PDB file of C-alpha atoms in Angstrom:
ATOM      1  CA  UNK Z   1      30.630 -94.583  97.835  1.00  0.00           C
ATOM      2  CA  UNK Z   2      27.515 -92.590  97.018  1.00  0.00           C
ATOM      3  CA  UNK Z   3      29.496 -89.384  96.555  1.00  0.00           C
ATOM      4  CA  UNK Z   4      31.433 -90.849  93.621  1.00  0.00           C
ATOM      5  CA  UNK Z   5      28.192 -91.608  91.809  1.00  0.00           C
ATOM      6  CA  UNK Z   6      27.038 -88.047  92.358  1.00  0.00           C
ATOM      7  CA  UNK Z   7      30.364 -86.596  91.219  1.00  0.00           C
ATOM      8  CA  UNK Z   8      30.598 -88.687  88.027  1.00  0.00           C
ATOM      9  CA  UNK Z   9      27.096 -87.872  86.910  1.00  0.00           C
ATOM     10  CA  UNK Z  10      27.516 -84.204  87.730  1.00  0.00           C
ATOM     11  CA  UNK Z  11      30.900 -84.016  85.970  1.00  0.00           C
ATOM     12  CA  UNK Z  12      29.472 -85.746  82.909  1.00  0.00           C
ATOM     13  CA  UNK Z  13      26.563 -83.288  82.832  1.00  0.00           C
ATOM     14  CA  UNK Z  14      28.891 -80.308  83.149  1.00  0.00           C
ATOM     15  CA  UNK Z  15      31.138 -81.613  80.363  1.00  0.00           C
ATOM     16  CA  UNK Z  16      28.109 -82.112  78.117  1.00  0.00           C
ATOM     17  CA  UNK Z  17      27.041 -78.526  78.741  1.00  0.00           C
ATOM     18  CA  UNK Z  18      30.560 -77.332  77.851  1.00  0.00           C
ATOM     19  CA  UNK Z  19      30.395 -79.473  74.693  1.00  0.00           C
ATOM     20  CA  UNK Z  20      27.067 -77.829  73.847  1.00  0.00           C
ATOM     21  CA  UNK Z  21      28.607 -74.376  74.180  1.00  0.00           C
ATOM     22  CA  UNK Z  22      31.557 -75.277  71.931  1.00  0.00           C
ATOM     23  CA  UNK Z  23      29.264 -76.880  69.370  1.00  0.00           C
ATOM     24  CA  UNK Z  24      27.020 -73.818  69.362  1.00  0.00           C
ATOM     25  CA  UNK Z  25      30.062 -71.591  68.827  1.00  0.00           C
ATOM     26  CA  UNK Z  26      31.178 -73.802  65.916  1.00  0.00           C
ATOM     27  CA  UNK Z  27      27.728 -73.554  64.336  1.00  0.00           C
ATOM     28  CA  UNK Z  28      27.917 -69.760  64.530  1.00  0.00           C
ATOM     29  CA  UNK Z  29      31.395 -69.747  62.992  1.00  0.00           C
ATOM     30  CA  UNK Z  30      30.317 -72.055  60.163  1.00  0.00           C
ATOM     31  CA  UNK Z  31      27.233 -69.908  59.565  1.00  0.00           C
ATOM     32  CA  UNK Z  32      29.495 -66.873  59.188  1.00  0.00           C
ATOM     33  CA  UNK Z  33      31.703 -68.808  56.771  1.00  0.00           C
ATOM     34  CA  UNK Z  34      28.610 -69.660  54.746  1.00  0.00           C
ATOM     35  CA  UNK Z  35      27.587 -66.005  54.619  1.00  0.00           C
ATOM     36  CA  UNK Z  36      31.051 -64.793  53.614  1.00  0.00           C
ATOM     37  CA  UNK Z  37      31.865 -67.476  51.029  1.00  0.00           C
ATOM     38  CA  UNK Z  38      28.385 -68.048  49.689  1.00  0.00           C
ATOM     39  CA  UNK Z  39      28.775 -71.849  49.897  1.00  0.00           C
ATOM     40  CA  UNK Z  40      25.761 -73.899  50.861  1.00  0.00           C
ATOM     41  CA  UNK Z  41      26.881 -75.731  54.000  1.00  0.00           C
ATOM     42  CA  UNK Z  42      23.601 -75.710  55.864  1.00  0.00           C
ATOM     43  CA  UNK Z  43      23.973 -79.406  56.726  1.00  0.00           C
ATOM     44  CA  UNK Z  44      27.093 -78.673  58.742  1.00  0.00           C
ATOM     45  CA  UNK Z  45      25.388 -75.841  60.619  1.00  0.00           C
ATOM     46  CA  UNK Z  46      22.489 -78.173  61.352  1.00  0.00           C
ATOM     47  CA  UNK Z  47      24.801 -80.933  62.578  1.00  0.00           C
ATOM     48  CA  UNK Z  48      26.593 -78.617  64.978  1.00  0.00           C
ATOM     49  CA  UNK Z  49      23.240 -77.269  66.176  1.00  0.00           C
ATOM     50  CA  UNK Z  50      21.848 -80.769  66.749  1.00  0.00           C
ATOM     51  CA  UNK Z  51      24.918 -81.735  68.783  1.00  0.00           C
ATOM     52  CA  UNK Z  52      24.636 -78.485  70.767  1.00  0.00           C
ATOM     53  CA  UNK Z  53      20.949 -78.896  71.567  1.00  0.00           C
ATOM     54  CA  UNK Z  54      21.219 -82.603  72.373  1.00  0.00           C
ATOM     55  CA  UNK Z  55      24.305 -82.121  74.563  1.00  0.00           C
ATOM     56  CA  UNK Z  56      22.597 -79.294  76.408  1.00  0.00           C
ATOM     57  CA  UNK Z  57      19.449 -81.349  77.067  1.00  0.00           C
ATOM     58  CA  UNK Z  58      21.341 -84.431  78.272  1.00  0.00           C
ATOM     59  CA  UNK Z  59      23.799 -82.311  80.264  1.00  0.00           C
ATOM     60  CA  UNK Z  60      20.977 -80.536  82.080  1.00  0.00           C
ATOM     61  CA  UNK Z  61      19.296 -83.899  82.705  1.00  0.00           C
ATOM     62  CA  UNK Z  62      22.506 -85.298  84.227  1.00  0.00           C
ATOM     63  CA  UNK Z  63      23.039 -82.198  86.374  1.00  0.00           C
ATOM     64  CA  UNK Z  64      19.455 -82.195  87.647  1.00  0.00           C
ATOM     65  CA  UNK Z  65      19.184 -85.945  88.286  1.00  0.00           C
ATOM     66  CA  UNK Z  66      22.620 -86.613  89.749  1.00  0.00           C
ATOM     67  CA  UNK Z  67      21.242 -87.383  93.229  1.00  0.00           C
ATOM     68  CA  UNK Z  68      18.494 -89.770  92.256  1.00  0.00           C
ATOM     69  CA  UNK Z  69      18.066 -92.850  90.148  1.00  0.00           C
ATOM     70  CA  UNK Z  70      16.561 -91.998  86.777  1.00  0.00           C
ATOM     71  CA  UNK Z  71      13.905 -94.134  85.142  1.00  0.00           C
ATOM     72  CA  UNK Z  72      15.131 -96.872  82.842  1.00  0.00           C
ATOM     73  CA  UNK Z  73      13.059 -95.759  79.845  1.00  0.00           C
ATOM     74  CA  UNK Z  74      14.655 -92.294  79.982  1.00  0.00           C
ATOM     75  CA  UNK Z  75      18.114 -93.880  80.091  1.00  0.00           C
ATOM     76  CA  UNK Z  76      17.255 -96.118  77.120  1.00  0.00           C
ATOM     77  CA  UNK Z  77      16.009 -93.141  75.098  1.00  0.00           C
ATOM     78  CA  UNK Z  78      19.193 -91.192  75.823  1.00  0.00           C
ATOM     79  CA  UNK Z  79      21.467 -94.117  74.935  1.00  0.00           C
ATOM     80  CA  UNK Z  80      19.583 -94.980  71.721  1.00  0.00           C
ATOM     81  CA  UNK Z  81      19.516 -91.342  70.609  1.00  0.00           C
ATOM     82  CA  UNK Z  82      23.232 -90.941  71.361  1.00  0.00           C
ATOM     83  CA  UNK Z  83      24.099 -94.027  69.334  1.00  0.00           C
ATOM     84  CA  UNK Z  84      21.867 -92.818  66.498  1.00  0.00           C
ATOM     85  CA  UNK Z  85      23.603 -89.425  66.466  1.00  0.00           C
ATOM     86  CA  UNK Z  86      26.994 -91.115  66.682  1.00  0.00           C
ATOM     87  CA  UNK Z  87      26.319 -93.012  63.451  1.00  0.00           C
ATOM     88  CA  UNK Z  88      24.397 -90.189  61.735  1.00  0.00           C
ATOM     89  CA  UNK Z  89      27.063 -87.490  62.044  1.00  0.00           C
ATOM     90  CA  UNK Z  90      29.782 -89.222  59.952  1.00  0.00           C
ATOM     91  CA  UNK Z  91      27.653 -88.756  56.850  1.00  0.00           C
ATOM     92  CA  UNK Z  92      28.116 -84.998  57.235  1.00  0.00           C
ATOM     93  CA  UNK Z  93      31.858 -85.073  57.978  1.00  0.00           C
ATOM     94  CA  UNK Z  94      32.959 -84.979  54.341  1.00  0.00           C
ATOM     95  CA  UNK Z  95      32.425 -81.220  54.385  1.00  0.00           C
ATOM     96  CA  UNK Z  96      35.555 -79.186  54.995  1.00  0.00           C
ATOM     97  CA  UNK Z  97      33.984 -77.149  57.806  1.00  0.00           C
ATOM     98  CA  UNK Z  98      32.846 -80.215  59.763  1.00  0.00           C
ATOM     99  CA  UNK Z  99      36.228 -81.246  61.166  1.00  0.00           C
ATOM    100  CA  UNK Z 100      35.212 -80.794  64.787  1.00  0.00           C
ATOM    101  CA  UNK Z 101      32.235 -83.121  64.382  1.00  0.00           C
ATOM    102  CA  UNK Z 102      34.586 -86.091  64.738  1.00  0.00           C
ATOM    103  CA  UNK Z 103      35.713 -84.819  68.138  1.00  0.00           C
ATOM    104  CA  UNK Z 104      32.217 -83.782  69.190  1.00  0.00           C
ATOM    105  CA  UNK Z 105      30.572 -87.083  68.356  1.00  0.00           C
ATOM    106  CA  UNK Z 106      33.222 -89.087  70.263  1.00  0.00           C
ATOM    107  CA  UNK Z 107      32.989 -86.687  73.205  1.00  0.00           C
ATOM    108  CA  UNK Z 108      29.204 -87.022  73.216  1.00  0.00           C
ATOM    109  CA  UNK Z 109      29.417 -90.804  73.251  1.00  0.00           C
ATOM    110  CA  UNK Z 110      32.062 -90.856  75.995  1.00  0.00           C
ATOM    111  CA  UNK Z 111      30.368 -88.312  78.256  1.00  0.00           C
ATOM    112  CA  UNK Z 112      26.988 -90.043  78.053  1.00  0.00           C
ATOM    113  CA  UNK Z 113      28.701 -93.387  78.666  1.00  0.00           C
ATOM    114  CA  UNK Z 114      30.496 -92.024  81.713  1.00  0.00           C
ATOM    115  CA  UNK Z 115      27.239 -90.685  83.092  1.00  0.00           C
ATOM    116  CA  UNK Z 116      25.585 -94.090  82.927  1.00  0.00           C
ATOM    117  CA  UNK Z 117      28.447 -96.583  83.278  1.00  0.00           C
ATOM    118  CA  UNK Z 118      29.945 -95.089  86.419  1.00  0.00           C
ATOM    119  CA  UNK Z 119      26.732 -95.955  88.225  1.00  0.00           C
ATOM    120  CA  UNK Z 120      26.969 -99.646  87.325  1.00  0.00           C
ATOM    121  CA  UNK Z 121      30.665 -99.928  88.163  1.00  0.00           C
ATOM    122  CA  UNK Z 122      30.171 -98.262  91.526  1.00  0.00           C
ATOM    123  CA  UNK Z 123      27.317-100.642  92.324  1.00  0.00           C
ATOM    124  CA  UNK Z 124      29.652-103.596  91.635  1.00  0.00           C
ATOM    125  CA  UNK Z 125      32.345-102.066  93.839  1.00  0.00           C
ATOM    126  CA  UNK Z 126      29.798-101.376  96.579  1.00  0.00           C
ATOM    127  CA  UNK Z 127      28.503-104.956  96.424  1.00  0.00           C
ATOM    128  CA  UNK Z 128      32.028-106.357  96.594  1.00  0.00           C
ATOM    129  CA  UNK Z 129      32.831-104.071  99.526  1.00  0.00           C
ATOM    130  CA  UNK Z 130      29.668-105.132 101.375  1.00  0.00           C
ATOM    131  CA  UNK Z 131      30.386-108.816 100.812  1.00  0.00           C
ATOM    132  CA  UNK Z 132      33.933-108.374 102.169  1.00  0.00           C
ATOM    133  CA  UNK Z 133      32.584-106.597 105.238  1.00  0.00           C
ATOM    134  CA  UNK Z 134      30.075-109.398 105.818  1.00  0.00           C
ATOM    135  CA  UNK Z 135      32.807-112.033 105.546  1.00  0.00           C
ATOM    136  CA  UNK Z 136      35.032-110.144 107.982  1.00  0.00           C
ATOM    137  CA  UNK Z 137      32.160-109.836 110.482  1.00  0.00           C
ATOM    138  CA  UNK Z 138      31.550-113.601 110.305  1.00  0.00           C
ATOM    139  CA  UNK Z 139      35.172-114.335 111.146  1.00  0.00           C
TER     140      UNK Z 139
END
């Protein structure tokens, strides 16, 4: 049972790092569009950069701490910041070059949720499994 916890957290961290790379690439592309067209779309570049940096930080945290239990205050900070970014990014989506922000913000929310929720579900499964084993030993 412990291996599934390790795998889910590690997979979530790896997916967040991949999301960071894609978001960084999108920020570079949008920056080039701004240079070529002369439009002021700095907010979009900043939004992609924020998603890239945040995804990279959380992804590295998940990859480094996949074997051990993280402190609750760190988990709360990550969840609160993710929810804040999830509701902040729609205000920037009205720009034409911010179409991928919809996908990125949902992916960020899902990947962070998978990294934390898998732990709780596996604990419930482990507890149910242990209680069944105890009942079978009593019989």
